[in-house]
Structures are given as C-alpha cells and as structure tokens.
Amino acid sequence: MTVDTAVIATRLSETFVAEVTGLTISPEITSEFGRSIYEHYLDHKVLVFRRQDIDAGAFAGFGTIFGRPEEHHVVKLRHPEQPTLTYLSNQDELGRNKEMKTSGQGWHSDYSYKLVPGGATMLHGLEIPVAGGDTLFADAEAAFAALPEARKEFLRTLRVRHQYRWSPDRTDPWARWQYIGPEERKRTPEITHPLVRRHPDTGRESLFIQPRVIGSVIGIAEMAEAESTELIEELVAHITSAPYVYRHSWNPLDVVVWDNRCVLHSATTKDLDEKHVRRLLRLTTHGQPVTPSMPKVGYSRLSSR
Ligand SMILES: O=C(O)CCC(=O)C(=O)O
Ligand SMILES: [Fe+2]
C-alpha cells in the first residue's frame, strides 16, 4: 500500500473501498493531488468523497484523474455544458425511458460487452432519497485471490462470450434485448474476453464475469451451456458473497468512483418509488483492452500485496 500523507484515505470494508477525507474537489485539487488520488484509487478500488458541494465543471475535471472521460453515445443524455457527464435519474427526464431508470440494477462491470470495456465510473449524488437506492460493490480481485491455486489455473484458461443486452430468454421482463433494434444489434456484435484479467496498472488478477441476463454474458466460450451456466452462477455467487461486498448508502453530495477493471457493482433502484427522487451525475472513463493472465511483466505499478 502506498503511503501518502497529503491525501488521507480510510478503509471502509475488509478488502477494498476507502473514504477520502479533508478535501473538496476543485481544479487545484485535481492538478495538485490527482496522482496521489489515483494511487489510492488503485489501492482501494472504490473511493468515497463526502459533502462535495461542487459544480458540474469541477466534477468533470476531477474525472480526468481516472482516465480519459467518455462522451455518452446518446447525445440527449449528455449534460448541456459538459458532454462527458450524463444524468442518472429515476424521474422522467432527459429522454430517459422507463427501462433506463433501473438499468444499473444487477451485478455488472460497465461496458463489459465492448472490446475495450469501461475504466472508472464516477457518480455525484445530487438528489438522494432518505432511504433506498444504495449502490453495491463487489471486489472481484479479492474473490479471485481467495480461490485454490488449481482452480485459478483452470479459470485462467477460459474466455467469456459477451454481447450487449444479450439474454437467454427474450420474454424475461429483465431481458433488455427487446429494447434494441436490429441495427443496434449489428453494431454490438458478440465479443470474447478472458475470464481472468490482469489489471493494466497493478498487474493484479481478477474475475471478469457477471450474471448472464443482467450482465450481457452469453456464456463461457467452448463450454456446454449447462456447465457454463453452472460455472458462471458459482463464480458470481462467490464474488458477490458477504466478504467481498460493500453497500454504499448515499448521502446528498457524495462522490463515489470505482474501478470497473476489478470491481462489480449493482444499483438497488428497482423497488425505489418514483416519488423518492434519486438523481446523480455520472462520468465514465475509457478503459483498456482486457489482458489475460500473462506473466507479470511490464506493469507500471505492481503491488507487493
Ligand atoms: O445507480 C446506481 O447506483 C449505479 C448505476 C450504474 O450501474 C452506473 O452508473 O454504472
Ligand atoms: Fe453500471
């Protein structure tokens, strides 16, 4: 773990998640402490900053610490002045359809169905209900580390088939496939990623898998469907079991950033009544191609842990 006296981070969960105290996000903080904040992000995987009464510009600028911010491909979802920001809301606004209000529900890593999946995702809680609407996080790196060596060796040989909004059963109300048309399907072809990935900065390995329906996962490549489904369910149950899960209960003005390269997350907004307004600003950064578990060479920051 890196020692940094300028930025204080306090662990909130056994294996990951820290709260950074004593700073208010600003362009100066971003340029002066960006590097040490990034180091804490690598160490803790999820960072929480409380009471950030900041504008959209400061939030967008802060996001550059965690990678190159992505502009959302749906233009009408973008913030009017900051194209790298979008709103996440359970209200009817900004062209959000009913389905998108709960689209973060269910375990996933952002944009895992893309050839280059997401890097960081950062949220700013603008309006937060008094109860409900928590976000769950699971440490897919600690979950992998805990497996027996022989199991790790086997899992390292596997690849996973992903496709945007894929679902084994299109009549399932959770099957998002039905919301996209043939053109969008063509633009989101099936791709495969290694099941065990190495973090591009730390060199640490993690499980890159999520539930089939929610997570746009077709199955394990070259494995019979029943066996593949069983393995996916077993791994997801392991990653999302109590020792590896942190529940973030939002307060207004919280900023939370997580590393999609080693962490799964899930919204819990499905049962949140619309009269309890929940609005957050969102920024994501470009990730890197998913690298399989090769020998530990060439990483910028190999952890000693
Ligand atoms: O609304 C939430 O709690 C999380 C939403 C989500 O999955 C995301 O922003 O990527
Ligand atoms: Fe997400």
PDB file of C-alpha atoms and ligand atoms in Angstrom:
ATOM      1  CA  MET A   1       0.000   0.000   0.000  1.00  0.00           C
ATOM      2  CA  THR A   2       1.338   3.426  -0.879  1.00  0.00           C
ATOM      3  CA  VAL A   3       1.917   5.885   1.925  1.00  0.00           C
ATOM      4  CA  ASP A   4       0.680   9.322   1.078  1.00  0.00           C
ATOM      5  CA  THR A   5       0.443  11.951   3.738  1.00  0.00           C
ATOM      6  CA  ALA A   6      -1.261  14.578   1.574  1.00  0.00           C
ATOM      7  CA  VAL A   7      -4.430  12.638   0.849  1.00  0.00           C
ATOM      8  CA  ILE A   8      -5.980  10.657   3.702  1.00  0.00           C
ATOM      9  CA  ALA A   9      -7.955   7.533   2.823  1.00  0.00           C
ATOM     10  CA  THR A  10      -9.689   5.387   5.432  1.00  0.00           C
ATOM     11  CA  ARG A  11     -10.704   1.816   4.617  1.00  0.00           C
ATOM     12  CA  LEU A  12     -14.456   1.161   4.829  1.00  0.00           C
ATOM     13  CA  SER A  13     -14.525  -2.540   4.043  1.00  0.00           C
ATOM     14  CA  GLU A  14     -12.303  -5.578   4.621  1.00  0.00           C
ATOM     15  CA  THR A  15     -10.623  -5.841   1.217  1.00  0.00           C
ATOM     16  CA  PHE A  16     -11.466  -2.574  -0.597  1.00  0.00           C
ATOM     17  CA  VAL A  17     -13.271   0.810  -0.514  1.00  0.00           C
ATOM     18  CA  ALA A  18     -11.914   3.884   1.259  1.00  0.00           C
ATOM     19  CA  GLU A  19     -13.276   7.265   2.224  1.00  0.00           C
ATOM     20  CA  VAL A  20     -11.047  10.202   1.332  1.00  0.00           C
ATOM     21  CA  THR A  21     -11.403  12.973   3.883  1.00  0.00           C
ATOM     22  CA  GLY A  22     -10.312  16.567   4.159  1.00  0.00           C
ATOM     23  CA  LEU A  23     -10.623  17.714   0.588  1.00  0.00           C
ATOM     24  CA  THR A  24     -13.171  19.498  -1.556  1.00  0.00           C
ATOM     25  CA  ILE A  25     -12.914  18.748  -5.241  1.00  0.00           C
ATOM     26  CA  SER A  26     -11.629  21.668  -7.330  1.00  0.00           C
ATOM     27  CA  PRO A  27      -9.392  22.243 -10.366  1.00  0.00           C
ATOM     28  CA  GLU A  28      -6.470  22.887  -7.968  1.00  0.00           C
ATOM     29  CA  ILE A  29      -7.043  19.645  -6.035  1.00  0.00           C
ATOM     30  CA  THR A  30      -7.325  17.793  -9.340  1.00  0.00           C
ATOM     31  CA  SER A  31      -3.991  19.051 -10.633  1.00  0.00           C
ATOM     32  CA  GLU A  32      -2.088  19.038  -7.353  1.00  0.00           C
ATOM     33  CA  PHE A  33      -3.294  15.757  -5.813  1.00  0.00           C
ATOM     34  CA  GLY A  34      -4.507  13.895  -8.894  1.00  0.00           C
ATOM     35  CA  ARG A  35      -1.615  11.447  -8.851  1.00  0.00           C
ATOM     36  CA  SER A  36      -1.989  10.510  -5.174  1.00  0.00           C
ATOM     37  CA  ILE A  37      -5.756  10.227  -5.519  1.00  0.00           C
ATOM     38  CA  TYR A  38      -5.147   7.848  -8.433  1.00  0.00           C
ATOM     39  CA  GLU A  39      -2.755   5.809  -6.262  1.00  0.00           C
ATOM     40  CA  HIS A  40      -5.451   5.494  -3.586  1.00  0.00           C
ATOM     41  CA  TYR A  41      -7.910   4.501  -6.289  1.00  0.00           C
ATOM     42  CA  LEU A  42      -5.571   1.660  -7.324  1.00  0.00           C
ATOM     43  CA  ASP A  43      -5.138   0.582  -3.706  1.00  0.00           C
ATOM     44  CA  HIS A  44      -8.788   0.726  -2.634  1.00  0.00           C
ATOM     45  CA  LYS A  45     -10.677   0.255  -5.956  1.00  0.00           C
ATOM     46  CA  VAL A  46     -13.637   2.353  -4.739  1.00  0.00           C
ATOM     47  CA  LEU A  47     -13.217   5.853  -3.296  1.00  0.00           C
ATOM     48  CA  VAL A  48     -15.869   7.854  -1.443  1.00  0.00           C
ATOM     49  CA  PHE A  49     -15.709  11.658  -1.071  1.00  0.00           C
ATOM     50  CA  ARG A  50     -18.419  13.126   1.184  1.00  0.00           C
ATOM     51  CA  ARG A  51     -20.122  16.535   1.079  1.00  0.00           C
ATOM     52  CA  GLN A  52     -18.818  17.684  -2.301  1.00  0.00           C
ATOM     53  CA  ASP A  53     -20.781  20.863  -2.997  1.00  0.00           C
ATOM     54  CA  ILE A  54     -19.234  21.351  -6.429  1.00  0.00           C
ATOM     55  CA  ASP A  55     -20.440  22.276  -9.895  1.00  0.00           C
ATOM     56  CA  ALA A  56     -20.545  20.064 -12.963  1.00  0.00           C
ATOM     57  CA  GLY A  57     -17.329  21.575 -14.344  1.00  0.00           C
ATOM     58  CA  ALA A  58     -15.293  20.675 -11.239  1.00  0.00           C
ATOM     59  CA  PHE A  59     -16.792  17.165 -11.253  1.00  0.00           C
ATOM     60  CA  ALA A  60     -15.975  16.676 -14.959  1.00  0.00           C
ATOM     61  CA  GLY A  61     -12.417  17.929 -14.397  1.00  0.00           C
ATOM     62  CA  PHE A  62     -11.934  15.609 -11.414  1.00  0.00           C
ATOM     63  CA  GLY A  63     -12.900  12.663 -13.631  1.00  0.00           C
ATOM     64  CA  THR A  64      -9.778  13.153 -15.747  1.00  0.00           C
ATOM     65  CA  ILE A  65      -7.720  11.777 -12.832  1.00  0.00           C
ATOM     66  CA  PHE A  66      -9.177   8.337 -13.526  1.00  0.00           C
ATOM     67  CA  GLY A  67      -8.653   8.170 -17.279  1.00  0.00           C
ATOM     68  CA  ARG A  68      -9.911   9.743 -20.470  1.00  0.00           C
ATOM     69  CA  PRO A  69     -13.588  10.657 -19.950  1.00  0.00           C
ATOM     70  CA  GLU A  70     -16.041   9.182 -22.450  1.00  0.00           C
ATOM     71  CA  GLU A  71     -18.811  11.156 -24.103  1.00  0.00           C
ATOM     72  CA  HIS A  72     -22.088   9.265 -23.950  1.00  0.00           C
ATOM     73  CA  HIS A  73     -23.161   7.974 -27.371  1.00  0.00           C
ATOM     74  CA  VAL A  74     -26.769   9.063 -26.670  1.00  0.00           C
ATOM     75  CA  VAL A  75     -26.448  12.815 -27.197  1.00  0.00           C
ATOM     76  CA  LYS A  76     -29.690  13.741 -25.450  1.00  0.00           C
ATOM     77  CA  LEU A  77     -28.466  12.104 -22.241  1.00  0.00           C
ATOM     78  CA  ARG A  78     -25.447  14.402 -22.070  1.00  0.00           C
ATOM     79  CA  HIS A  79     -25.183  17.315 -19.677  1.00  0.00           C
ATOM     80  CA  PRO A  80     -25.877  20.524 -21.656  1.00  0.00           C
ATOM     81  CA  GLU A  81     -22.476  22.074 -20.870  1.00  0.00           C
ATOM     82  CA  GLN A  82     -20.309  19.090 -20.005  1.00  0.00           C
ATOM     83  CA  PRO A  83     -20.504  16.442 -22.759  1.00  0.00           C
ATOM     84  CA  THR A  84     -18.656  13.863 -20.653  1.00  0.00           C
ATOM     85  CA  LEU A  85     -21.389  13.929 -17.999  1.00  0.00           C
ATOM     86  CA  THR A  86     -24.820  12.290 -18.050  1.00  0.00           C
ATOM     87  CA  TYR A  87     -27.650  12.244 -15.557  1.00  0.00           C
ATOM     88  CA  LEU A  88     -28.754   9.085 -13.830  1.00  0.00           C
ATOM     89  CA  SER A  89     -32.277   9.563 -12.579  1.00  0.00           C
ATOM     90  CA  ASN A  90     -35.391   7.699 -11.528  1.00  0.00           C
ATOM     91  CA  GLN A  91     -37.521  10.546 -12.913  1.00  0.00           C
ATOM     92  CA  ASP A  92     -38.851  11.093 -16.438  1.00  0.00           C
ATOM     93  CA  GLU A  93     -36.284  13.467 -17.791  1.00  0.00           C
ATOM     94  CA  LEU A  94     -33.618  13.899 -20.404  1.00  0.00           C
ATOM     95  CA  GLY A  95     -35.089  11.310 -22.701  1.00  0.00           C
ATOM     96  CA  ARG A  96     -34.694   8.508 -20.212  1.00  0.00           C
ATOM     97  CA  ASN A  97     -37.202   5.795 -20.872  1.00  0.00           C
ATOM     98  CA  LYS A  98     -38.751   3.652 -18.175  1.00  0.00           C
ATOM     99  CA  GLU A  99     -36.267   0.848 -18.628  1.00  0.00           C
ATOM    100  CA  MET A 100     -33.239   3.060 -18.221  1.00  0.00           C
ATOM    101  CA  LYS A 101     -34.340   4.223 -14.787  1.00  0.00           C
ATOM    102  CA  THR A 102     -33.229   0.934 -13.314  1.00  0.00           C
ATOM    103  CA  SER A 103     -30.579  -0.001 -15.846  1.00  0.00           C
ATOM    104  CA  GLY A 104     -27.819  -0.272 -13.229  1.00  0.00           C
ATOM    105  CA  GLN A 105     -29.735  -2.926 -11.284  1.00  0.00           C
ATOM    106  CA  GLY A 106     -27.979  -6.295 -11.212  1.00  0.00           C
ATOM    107  CA  TRP A 107     -24.267  -7.062 -10.866  1.00  0.00           C
ATOM    108  CA  HIS A 108     -22.093  -5.812 -13.721  1.00  0.00           C
ATOM    109  CA  SER A 109     -18.919  -4.054 -14.788  1.00  0.00           C
ATOM    110  CA  ASP A 110     -19.647  -1.072 -17.036  1.00  0.00           C
ATOM    111  CA  TYR A 111     -19.405  -1.708 -20.794  1.00  0.00           C
ATOM    112  CA  SER A 112     -18.004  -5.234 -20.357  1.00  0.00           C
ATOM    113  CA  TYR A 113     -19.665  -6.082 -23.693  1.00  0.00           C
ATOM    114  CA  LYS A 114     -17.347  -3.673 -25.540  1.00  0.00           C
ATOM    115  CA  LEU A 115     -13.981  -4.672 -26.974  1.00  0.00           C
ATOM    116  CA  VAL A 116     -12.493  -2.030 -24.708  1.00  0.00           C
ATOM    117  CA  PRO A 117     -14.671  -2.057 -21.575  1.00  0.00           C
ATOM    118  CA  GLY A 118     -15.042   0.773 -19.069  1.00  0.00           C
ATOM    119  CA  GLY A 119     -12.306   2.170 -16.851  1.00  0.00           C
ATOM    120  CA  ALA A 120     -13.661   4.222 -13.965  1.00  0.00           C
ATOM    121  CA  THR A 121     -17.237   5.255 -13.254  1.00  0.00           C
ATOM    122  CA  MET A 122     -17.833   8.261 -11.028  1.00  0.00           C
ATOM    123  CA  LEU A 123     -21.174   9.416  -9.585  1.00  0.00           C
ATOM    124  CA  HIS A 124     -22.168  12.618  -7.775  1.00  0.00           C
ATOM    125  CA  GLY A 125     -25.332  12.358  -5.666  1.00  0.00           C
ATOM    126  CA  LEU A 126     -27.407  15.452  -6.454  1.00  0.00           C
ATOM    127  CA  GLU A 127     -30.753  14.335  -5.011  1.00  0.00           C
ATOM    128  CA  ILE A 128     -30.793  11.302  -2.770  1.00  0.00           C
ATOM    129  CA  PRO A 129     -33.829   9.629  -1.182  1.00  0.00           C
ATOM    130  CA  VAL A 130     -33.870   9.344   2.612  1.00  0.00           C
ATOM    131  CA  ALA A 131     -33.895   5.565   2.256  1.00  0.00           C
ATOM    132  CA  GLY A 132     -33.230   3.158  -0.605  1.00  0.00           C
ATOM    133  CA  GLY A 133     -31.203   3.473  -3.780  1.00  0.00           C
ATOM    134  CA  ASP A 134     -27.924   2.180  -2.315  1.00  0.00           C
ATOM    135  CA  THR A 135     -25.158   1.039  -4.650  1.00  0.00           C
ATOM    136  CA  LEU A 136     -23.471  -2.314  -4.047  1.00  0.00           C
ATOM    137  CA  PHE A 137     -19.850  -3.085  -4.895  1.00  0.00           C
ATOM    138  CA  ALA A 138     -18.041  -6.443  -5.042  1.00  0.00           C
ATOM    139  CA  ASP A 139     -14.269  -6.978  -5.041  1.00  0.00           C
ATOM    140  CA  ALA A 140     -13.630  -9.365  -7.954  1.00  0.00           C
ATOM    141  CA  GLU A 141      -9.892  -9.290  -7.239  1.00  0.00           C
ATOM    142  CA  ALA A 142     -10.069 -10.429  -3.598  1.00  0.00           C
ATOM    143  CA  ALA A 143     -12.608 -13.062  -4.653  1.00  0.00           C
ATOM    144  CA  PHE A 144     -10.155 -14.466  -7.211  1.00  0.00           C
ATOM    145  CA  ALA A 145      -7.215 -14.338  -4.803  1.00  0.00           C
ATOM    146  CA  ALA A 146      -9.141 -16.480  -2.303  1.00  0.00           C
ATOM    147  CA  LEU A 147      -9.592 -19.401  -4.721  1.00  0.00           C
ATOM    148  CA  PRO A 148      -7.434 -22.545  -4.519  1.00  0.00           C
ATOM    149  CA  GLU A 149      -4.428 -22.474  -6.863  1.00  0.00           C
ATOM    150  CA  ALA A 150      -5.670 -25.365  -9.032  1.00  0.00           C
ATOM    151  CA  ARG A 151      -8.994 -23.596  -9.542  1.00  0.00           C
ATOM    152  CA  LYS A 152      -7.191 -20.386 -10.533  1.00  0.00           C
ATOM    153  CA  GLU A 153      -5.136 -22.308 -13.077  1.00  0.00           C
ATOM    154  CA  PHE A 154      -8.269 -23.760 -14.663  1.00  0.00           C
ATOM    155  CA  LEU A 155     -10.133 -20.426 -14.740  1.00  0.00           C
ATOM    156  CA  ARG A 156      -7.146 -18.706 -16.368  1.00  0.00           C
ATOM    157  CA  THR A 157      -7.646 -20.885 -19.442  1.00  0.00           C
ATOM    158  CA  LEU A 158     -11.244 -19.715 -20.080  1.00  0.00           C
ATOM    159  CA  ARG A 159     -12.819 -16.960 -22.156  1.00  0.00           C
ATOM    160  CA  VAL A 160     -16.269 -15.437 -21.831  1.00  0.00           C
ATOM    161  CA  ARG A 161     -18.668 -14.531 -24.631  1.00  0.00           C
ATOM    162  CA  HIS A 162     -20.294 -11.124 -24.200  1.00  0.00           C
ATOM    163  CA  GLN A 163     -22.910  -9.255 -26.186  1.00  0.00           C
ATOM    164  CA  TYR A 164     -24.723  -6.037 -25.420  1.00  0.00           C
ATOM    165  CA  ARG A 165     -28.083  -6.729 -23.799  1.00  0.00           C
ATOM    166  CA  TRP A 166     -27.903 -10.388 -24.648  1.00  0.00           C
ATOM    167  CA  SER A 167     -30.372 -12.599 -22.837  1.00  0.00           C
ATOM    168  CA  PRO A 168     -31.105 -16.324 -22.927  1.00  0.00           C
ATOM    169  CA  ASP A 169     -34.845 -15.635 -22.671  1.00  0.00           C
ATOM    170  CA  ARG A 170     -36.242 -12.627 -24.501  1.00  0.00           C
ATOM    171  CA  THR A 171     -39.614 -12.957 -22.810  1.00  0.00           C
ATOM    172  CA  ASP A 172     -37.986 -12.399 -19.442  1.00  0.00           C
ATOM    173  CA  PRO A 173     -39.066  -8.913 -18.266  1.00  0.00           C
ATOM    174  CA  TRP A 174     -35.398  -8.336 -17.396  1.00  0.00           C
ATOM    175  CA  ALA A 175     -34.292  -9.195 -20.931  1.00  0.00           C
ATOM    176  CA  ARG A 176     -33.090  -5.898 -22.227  1.00  0.00           C
ATOM    177  CA  TRP A 177     -32.527  -7.324 -25.698  1.00  0.00           C
ATOM    178  CA  GLN A 178     -36.119  -6.416 -26.571  1.00  0.00           C
ATOM    179  CA  TYR A 179     -35.328  -2.714 -26.210  1.00  0.00           C
ATOM    180  CA  ILE A 180     -32.779  -2.579 -29.008  1.00  0.00           C
ATOM    181  CA  GLY A 181     -33.463  -2.873 -32.722  1.00  0.00           C
ATOM    182  CA  PRO A 182     -31.708  -4.881 -35.474  1.00  0.00           C
ATOM    183  CA  GLU A 183     -29.359  -2.007 -36.364  1.00  0.00           C
ATOM    184  CA  GLU A 184     -28.156  -1.652 -32.783  1.00  0.00           C
ATOM    185  CA  ARG A 185     -27.676  -5.399 -32.594  1.00  0.00           C
ATOM    186  CA  LYS A 186     -25.464  -5.264 -35.673  1.00  0.00           C
ATOM    187  CA  ARG A 187     -23.373  -2.547 -34.075  1.00  0.00           C
ATOM    188  CA  THR A 188     -22.887  -4.582 -30.905  1.00  0.00           C
ATOM    189  CA  PRO A 189     -21.535  -7.926 -32.087  1.00  0.00           C
ATOM    190  CA  GLU A 190     -20.525 -10.760 -29.856  1.00  0.00           C
ATOM    191  CA  ILE A 191     -17.014 -10.428 -28.422  1.00  0.00           C
ATOM    192  CA  THR A 192     -14.944 -12.503 -26.020  1.00  0.00           C
ATOM    193  CA  HIS A 193     -12.822 -11.503 -23.055  1.00  0.00           C
ATOM    194  CA  PRO A 194     -10.605 -13.574 -20.763  1.00  0.00           C
ATOM    195  CA  LEU A 195     -12.423 -14.769 -17.642  1.00  0.00           C
ATOM    196  CA  VAL A 196      -9.408 -13.861 -15.536  1.00  0.00           C
ATOM    197  CA  ARG A 197      -7.992 -10.462 -16.378  1.00  0.00           C
ATOM    198  CA  ARG A 198      -4.892  -8.655 -15.247  1.00  0.00           C
ATOM    199  CA  HIS A 199      -5.258  -5.082 -14.115  1.00  0.00           C
ATOM    200  CA  PRO A 200      -3.389  -2.829 -16.561  1.00  0.00           C
ATOM    201  CA  ASP A 201      -1.875  -0.699 -13.776  1.00  0.00           C
ATOM    202  CA  THR A 202      -1.400  -3.012 -10.813  1.00  0.00           C
ATOM    203  CA  GLY A 203      -0.899  -6.335 -12.577  1.00  0.00           C
ATOM    204  CA  ARG A 204      -3.293  -8.000 -10.137  1.00  0.00           C
ATOM    205  CA  GLU A 205      -5.734 -10.627 -11.418  1.00  0.00           C
ATOM    206  CA  SER A 206      -9.493 -10.545 -11.051  1.00  0.00           C
ATOM    207  CA  LEU A 207     -12.565 -12.428 -12.214  1.00  0.00           C
ATOM    208  CA  PHE A 208     -14.235 -10.700 -15.160  1.00  0.00           C
ATOM    209  CA  ILE A 209     -17.665 -12.316 -15.061  1.00  0.00           C
ATOM    210  CA  GLN A 210     -21.210 -11.276 -14.254  1.00  0.00           C
ATOM    211  CA  PRO A 211     -24.723 -12.746 -14.340  1.00  0.00           C
ATOM    212  CA  ARG A 212     -25.932 -13.713 -17.805  1.00  0.00           C
ATOM    213  CA  VAL A 213     -29.183 -11.760 -18.125  1.00  0.00           C
ATOM    214  CA  ILE A 214     -28.127  -8.538 -16.493  1.00  0.00           C
ATOM    215  CA  GLY A 215     -24.506  -8.597 -17.486  1.00  0.00           C
ATOM    216  CA  SER A 216     -24.818  -9.264 -21.220  1.00  0.00           C
ATOM    217  CA  VAL A 217     -22.920 -12.548 -20.841  1.00  0.00           C
ATOM    218  CA  ILE A 218     -23.726 -15.342 -23.294  1.00  0.00           C
ATOM    219  CA  GLY A 219     -21.554 -17.940 -21.631  1.00  0.00           C
ATOM    220  CA  ILE A 220     -18.096 -19.468 -21.364  1.00  0.00           C
ATOM    221  CA  ALA A 221     -16.574 -19.996 -24.811  1.00  0.00           C
ATOM    222  CA  GLU A 222     -16.302 -23.609 -25.960  1.00  0.00           C
ATOM    223  CA  MET A 223     -18.159 -24.999 -22.962  1.00  0.00           C
ATOM    224  CA  ALA A 224     -21.511 -26.807 -22.912  1.00  0.00           C
ATOM    225  CA  GLU A 225     -24.302 -24.458 -21.906  1.00  0.00           C
ATOM    226  CA  ALA A 226     -25.331 -26.237 -18.707  1.00  0.00           C
ATOM    227  CA  GLU A 227     -21.744 -26.445 -17.459  1.00  0.00           C
ATOM    228  CA  SER A 228     -21.089 -22.844 -18.430  1.00  0.00           C
ATOM    229  CA  THR A 229     -24.217 -21.574 -16.679  1.00  0.00           C
ATOM    230  CA  GLU A 230     -23.351 -23.513 -13.552  1.00  0.00           C
ATOM    231  CA  LEU A 231     -19.812 -22.136 -13.510  1.00  0.00           C
ATOM    232  CA  ILE A 232     -20.985 -18.543 -14.058  1.00  0.00           C
ATOM    233  CA  GLU A 233     -23.548 -18.834 -11.282  1.00  0.00           C
ATOM    234  CA  GLU A 234     -20.969 -20.327  -8.935  1.00  0.00           C
ATOM    235  CA  LEU A 235     -18.418 -17.582  -9.644  1.00  0.00           C
ATOM    236  CA  VAL A 236     -20.944 -14.736  -9.401  1.00  0.00           C
ATOM    237  CA  ALA A 237     -22.235 -16.140  -6.099  1.00  0.00           C
ATOM    238  CA  HIS A 238     -18.648 -16.261  -4.816  1.00  0.00           C
ATOM    239  CA  ILE A 239     -17.718 -12.711  -5.899  1.00  0.00           C
ATOM    240  CA  THR A 240     -20.945 -11.255  -4.512  1.00  0.00           C
ATOM    241  CA  SER A 241     -20.806 -13.142  -1.207  1.00  0.00           C
ATOM    242  CA  ALA A 242     -20.629 -11.149   2.011  1.00  0.00           C
ATOM    243  CA  PRO A 243     -16.818 -10.965   2.497  1.00  0.00           C
ATOM    244  CA  TYR A 244     -16.356  -9.155  -0.829  1.00  0.00           C
ATOM    245  CA  VAL A 245     -19.384  -6.825  -0.846  1.00  0.00           C
ATOM    246  CA  TYR A 246     -19.671  -3.215   0.264  1.00  0.00           C
ATOM    247  CA  ARG A 247     -23.002  -1.351   0.338  1.00  0.00           C
ATOM    248  CA  HIS A 248     -22.831   2.384  -0.213  1.00  0.00           C
ATOM    249  CA  SER A 249     -25.750   4.268   1.350  1.00  0.00           C
ATOM    250  CA  TRP A 250     -25.795   7.608  -0.378  1.00  0.00           C
ATOM    251  CA  ASN A 251     -25.889  10.985   1.273  1.00  0.00           C
ATOM    252  CA  PRO A 252     -26.537  14.087  -0.823  1.00  0.00           C
ATOM    253  CA  LEU A 253     -23.333  15.397  -2.437  1.00  0.00           C
ATOM    254  CA  ASP A 254     -21.365  12.154  -2.106  1.00  0.00           C
ATOM    255  CA  VAL A 255     -18.926  11.487  -4.915  1.00  0.00           C
ATOM    256  CA  VAL A 256     -18.105   7.805  -5.456  1.00  0.00           C
ATOM    257  CA  VAL A 257     -15.654   6.481  -8.037  1.00  0.00           C
ATOM    258  CA  TRP A 258     -14.979   2.818  -8.772  1.00  0.00           C
ATOM    259  CA  ASP A 259     -12.630   0.784 -10.913  1.00  0.00           C
ATOM    260  CA  ASN A 260     -14.592  -1.374 -13.361  1.00  0.00           C
ATOM    261  CA  ARG A 261     -11.375  -3.228 -14.137  1.00  0.00           C
ATOM    262  CA  CYS A 262     -11.547  -5.151 -10.842  1.00  0.00           C
ATOM    263  CA  VAL A 263     -14.913  -4.380  -9.194  1.00  0.00           C
ATOM    264  CA  LEU A 264     -18.534  -5.312  -9.939  1.00  0.00           C
ATOM    265  CA  HIS A 265     -21.399  -3.045  -8.908  1.00  0.00           C
ATOM    266  CA  SER A 266     -25.182  -3.035  -8.766  1.00  0.00           C
ATOM    267  CA  ALA A 267     -27.815  -0.375  -8.265  1.00  0.00           C
ATOM    268  CA  THR A 268     -30.727  -1.215  -5.961  1.00  0.00           C
ATOM    269  CA  THR A 269     -33.204   1.125  -7.615  1.00  0.00           C
ATOM    270  CA  LYS A 270     -35.728  -1.402  -8.917  1.00  0.00           C
ATOM    271  CA  ASP A 271     -38.025  -1.064  -5.923  1.00  0.00           C
ATOM    272  CA  LEU A 272     -37.428   2.621  -5.286  1.00  0.00           C
ATOM    273  CA  ASP A 273     -40.702   4.530  -5.554  1.00  0.00           C
ATOM    274  CA  GLU A 274     -40.611   7.364  -8.091  1.00  0.00           C
ATOM    275  CA  LYS A 275     -41.807   9.841  -5.505  1.00  0.00           C
ATOM    276  CA  HIS A 276     -38.422   9.411  -3.845  1.00  0.00           C
ATOM    277  CA  VAL A 277     -36.261  11.371  -6.244  1.00  0.00           C
ATOM    278  CA  ARG A 278     -32.800   9.993  -6.995  1.00  0.00           C
ATOM    279  CA  ARG A 279     -30.591  11.982  -9.359  1.00  0.00           C
ATOM    280  CA  LEU A 280     -26.880  11.625  -9.838  1.00  0.00           C
ATOM    281  CA  LEU A 281     -24.344  12.975 -12.290  1.00  0.00           C
ATOM    282  CA  ARG A 282     -22.276  10.296 -13.986  1.00  0.00           C
ATOM    283  CA  LEU A 283     -18.920  10.186 -15.728  1.00  0.00           C
ATOM    284  CA  THR A 284     -17.117   7.176 -17.159  1.00  0.00           C
ATOM    285  CA  THR A 285     -13.580   6.882 -18.488  1.00  0.00           C
ATOM    286  CA  HIS A 286     -12.179   4.747 -21.288  1.00  0.00           C
ATOM    287  CA  GLY A 287     -10.675   1.522 -20.050  1.00  0.00           C
ATOM    288  CA  GLN A 288      -8.042  -0.648 -21.724  1.00  0.00           C
ATOM    289  CA  PRO A 289      -8.318  -3.872 -23.713  1.00  0.00           C
ATOM    290  CA  VAL A 290      -8.789  -6.791 -21.342  1.00  0.00           C
ATOM    291  CA  THR A 291      -5.456  -8.507 -20.903  1.00  0.00           C
ATOM    292  CA  PRO A 292      -5.379 -12.156 -19.932  1.00  0.00           C
ATOM    293  CA  SER A 293      -3.333 -13.594 -17.170  1.00  0.00           C
ATOM    294  CA  MET A 294       0.151 -13.444 -18.666  1.00  0.00           C
ATOM    295  CA  PRO A 295       3.388 -13.283 -16.712  1.00  0.00           C
ATOM    296  CA  LYS A 296       3.690 -10.207 -14.543  1.00  0.00           C
ATOM    297  CA  VAL A 297       5.862  -8.032 -16.738  1.00  0.00           C
ATOM    298  CA  GLY A 298       5.511  -4.513 -17.971  1.00  0.00           C
ATOM    299  CA  TYR A 299       3.013  -3.164 -15.444  1.00  0.00           C
ATOM    300  CA  SER A 300       3.518   0.383 -14.302  1.00  0.00           C
ATOM    301  CA  ARG A 301       2.682  -0.343 -10.702  1.00  0.00           C
ATOM    302  CA  LEU A 302       2.959  -3.872  -9.424  1.00  0.00           C
ATOM    303  CA  SER A 303       1.618  -4.282  -5.953  1.00  0.00           C
ATOM    304  CA  SER A 304       3.591  -6.112  -3.317  1.00  0.00           C
ATOM    305  CA  ARG A 305       0.382  -7.389  -1.739  1.00  0.00           C
TER     306      ARG A 305
HETATM  307  O1  LIG B   1     -27.435   3.919  -9.811  1.00  0.00           O
HETATM  308  C1  LIG B   1     -26.548   3.250  -9.302  1.00  0.00           C
HETATM  309  O2  LIG B   1     -26.483   3.027  -8.082  1.00  0.00           O
HETATM  310  C2  LIG B   1     -25.460   2.639 -10.163  1.00  0.00           C
HETATM  311  C3  LIG B   1     -25.753   2.816 -11.601  1.00  0.00           C
HETATM  312  C4  LIG B   1     -24.737   2.161 -12.507  1.00  0.00           C
HETATM  313  O3  LIG B   1     -24.687   0.973 -12.648  1.00  0.00           O
HETATM  314  C5  LIG B   1     -23.782   3.004 -13.246  1.00  0.00           C
HETATM  315  O4  LIG B   1     -23.836   4.226 -13.127  1.00  0.00           O
HETATM  316  O5  LIG B   1     -22.942   2.445 -13.952  1.00  0.00           O
HETATM  317 FE    FE B   2     -23.109   0.407 -14.041  1.00  0.00          FE
END
